[in-house]
Short mmCIF file of C-alpha atoms and ligand atoms in Angstrom, two decimals:
data_model
loop_
_atom_site.label_atom_id
_atom_site.label_comp_id
_atom_site.label_asym_id
_atom_site.label_seq_id
_atom_site.Cartn_x
_atom_site.Cartn_y
_atom_site.Cartn_z
CA MET P 11 -41.61 6.18 -8.08
CA LYS P 12 -37.87 6.01 -7.86
CA ASN P 13 -35.91 8.29 -5.66
CA ASP P 14 -32.66 10.01 -6.27
CA VAL P 15 -30.49 7.40 -4.60
CA ASP P 16 -31.93 4.60 -6.76
CA ASN P 17 -31.11 6.64 -9.82
CA LYS P 18 -27.59 7.40 -8.67
CA LEU P 19 -26.88 3.71 -8.15
CA GLU P 20 -28.56 2.57 -11.34
CA GLN P 21 -26.64 5.12 -13.36
CA LYS P 22 -23.52 3.21 -12.35
CA ASN P 23 -25.13 -0.17 -13.01
CA ILE P 24 -25.50 -0.99 -9.33
CA LYS P 25 -28.70 -2.67 -8.22
CA PRO P 26 -30.11 -0.47 -5.45
CA THR P 27 -30.49 -2.82 -2.49
CA ALA P 28 -31.41 -1.47 0.93
CA MET P 29 -27.88 -1.89 2.25
CA ARG P 30 -26.30 -0.19 -0.73
CA LYS P 31 -28.65 2.74 -0.41
CA LEU P 32 -27.76 3.17 3.25
CA VAL P 33 -24.03 3.11 2.59
CA TYR P 34 -24.49 5.56 -0.26
CA GLU P 35 -26.40 7.92 1.99
CA VAL P 36 -23.67 7.82 4.62
CA LEU P 37 -21.05 8.74 2.02
CA ASP P 38 -23.29 11.40 0.54
CA LYS P 39 -24.14 13.20 3.75
CA ASN P 40 -20.56 13.25 5.04
CA LYS P 41 -18.87 15.60 2.66
CA LYS P 42 -15.44 14.11 3.31
CA ALA P 43 -13.74 10.79 2.75
CA LEU P 44 -14.56 8.07 5.28
CA SER P 45 -12.70 4.97 6.35
CA LEU P 46 -14.38 1.58 6.64
CA TYR P 47 -14.32 2.01 10.42
CA GLU P 48 -15.99 5.43 10.24
CA ILE P 49 -18.69 4.07 7.95
CA GLU P 50 -19.24 1.13 10.28
CA GLN P 51 -19.75 3.56 13.18
CA GLN P 52 -22.78 4.99 11.42
CA PHE P 53 -24.59 1.67 11.59
CA ASP P 54 -25.90 -0.14 14.62
CA ASN P 55 -25.82 -3.71 13.60
CA VAL P 56 -24.12 -4.26 10.33
CA ASP P 57 -21.28 -6.63 9.74
CA ARG P 58 -18.04 -4.99 8.66
CA SER P 59 -17.62 -7.46 5.79
CA THR P 60 -21.05 -6.54 4.43
CA ILE P 61 -20.03 -2.90 4.33
CA PHE P 62 -16.71 -3.82 2.80
CA ARG P 63 -18.39 -5.83 0.04
CA THR P 64 -20.74 -2.94 -0.65
CA LEU P 65 -17.81 -0.55 -0.94
CA LYS P 66 -16.05 -2.96 -3.28
CA THR P 67 -19.10 -3.07 -5.55
CA PHE P 68 -19.28 0.72 -5.48
CA GLN P 69 -15.62 1.01 -6.33
CA ASP P 70 -15.75 -1.54 -9.14
CA ASN P 71 -18.54 0.53 -10.69
CA TYR P 72 -16.84 3.92 -10.26
CA LEU P 73 -19.40 5.21 -7.80
CA ILE P 74 -16.68 5.79 -5.22
CA HIS P 75 -12.91 6.02 -5.20
CA SER P 76 -10.49 5.01 -2.50
CA ILE P 77 -7.80 7.24 -1.08
CA ASP P 78 -4.62 6.22 0.65
CA ASP P 79 -3.78 9.37 2.59
CA GLY P 80 -0.90 7.82 4.50
CA THR P 81 -2.82 7.52 7.78
CA GLY P 82 -2.95 3.75 7.44
CA ALA P 83 -6.69 3.50 6.80
CA VAL P 84 -8.00 3.54 3.26
CA LYS P 85 -10.75 6.12 2.89
CA TYR P 86 -13.65 6.25 0.47
CA ALA P 87 -15.49 9.12 -1.20
CA LEU P 88 -18.13 9.47 -3.88
CA CYS P 89 -16.98 10.04 -7.44
CA ASP P 90 -18.35 12.73 -9.70
CA GLU P 91 -21.13 11.70 -12.02
CA GLY P 92 -19.19 10.90 -15.18
CA CYS P 93 -16.11 9.60 -13.38
CA THR P 94 -14.44 6.43 -14.57
CA CYS P 95 -11.43 6.83 -12.30
CA ALA P 96 -9.26 7.22 -15.39
CA PRO P 97 -6.08 9.34 -15.11
CA ASP P 98 -8.00 12.42 -16.31
CA ASP P 99 -10.60 11.97 -13.56
CA LEU P 100 -8.12 11.94 -10.68
CA HIS P 101 -8.14 14.84 -8.28
CA VAL P 102 -5.97 16.02 -5.43
CA HIS P 103 -6.84 15.05 -1.85
CA PHE P 104 -6.21 17.14 1.23
CA LEU P 105 -5.43 15.64 4.61
CA CYS P 106 -5.88 18.00 7.55
CA ASN P 107 -3.12 17.59 10.11
CA LYS P 108 -5.42 18.81 12.87
CA CYS P 109 -8.71 16.96 12.46
CA GLY P 110 -7.35 14.10 10.37
CA GLN P 111 -10.14 14.47 7.81
CA THR P 112 -9.46 13.88 4.16
CA HIS P 113 -11.21 16.11 1.66
CA CYS P 114 -11.65 15.62 -2.09
CA LEU P 115 -10.44 18.69 -3.96
CA ARG P 116 -12.61 17.81 -6.94
CA ASP P 117 -11.75 20.93 -8.90
CA MET P 118 -8.03 20.26 -8.67
CA PRO P 119 -6.96 17.59 -11.13
CA VAL P 120 -3.80 15.66 -10.40
CA PRO P 121 -0.96 17.51 -12.21
CA LYS P 122 0.10 16.02 -15.52
CA MET P 123 3.36 14.19 -15.20
CA ASP P 124 6.05 14.05 -17.80
CA LEU P 125 7.26 10.54 -17.23
CA PRO P 126 10.52 9.26 -18.67
CA ASP P 127 10.37 7.24 -21.90
CA GLY P 128 8.92 3.81 -21.45
CA PHE P 129 6.84 4.64 -18.37
CA SER P 130 3.11 4.96 -18.78
CA PHE P 131 0.77 6.66 -16.37
CA GLU P 132 -2.16 4.74 -14.91
CA SER P 133 -2.98 6.22 -11.55
CA ALA P 134 -1.66 8.51 -8.85
CA ASN P 135 -2.25 9.13 -5.20
CA PHE P 136 -1.83 12.83 -4.68
CA VAL P 137 -2.31 13.93 -1.07
CA VAL P 138 -1.62 17.45 0.14
CA LYS P 139 -1.32 17.93 3.90
CA GLY P 140 -2.11 21.02 5.90
CA ILE P 141 -4.88 22.70 7.86
CA CYS P 142 -8.46 22.67 6.58
CA PRO P 143 -10.86 25.66 6.73
CA ASP P 144 -12.76 24.10 9.67
CA CYS P 145 -9.59 23.98 11.76
CA LYS P 146 -8.22 27.41 10.87
ZN1 ZN J 220 -9.32 20.03 9.88
ZN1 ZN J 221 -11.60 12.25 -3.96
#
């Protein structure tokens, strides 16, 4: 009998190893984006490079996306089910100036940009900064 996490990984063509399932669960239960360091803190005895490799596999298979919120640490968050990280799948991120947490605003797509002739859009890093509901 397969559980939900196995299915979630297999849907994205990721073989559900024990380590991958643990990293997935960490990302799933924290409803905000996490840095490599923050993910590492959730484990007792796991090598940082192992976690990094796991995240890389996840990212290559569109299970997670990375966010550069300007704080200097890349953060990671789960993608929506059908996400392929194409321009149409990109959403806005929100960095709270108080708690430093980065939230995915999944219902807010990155605004369409009218680029000058000759420029083609591939990706965007759209980070809004302010105060989150928890810190209000
Ligand atoms: Zn906050
Ligand atoms: Zn996001």
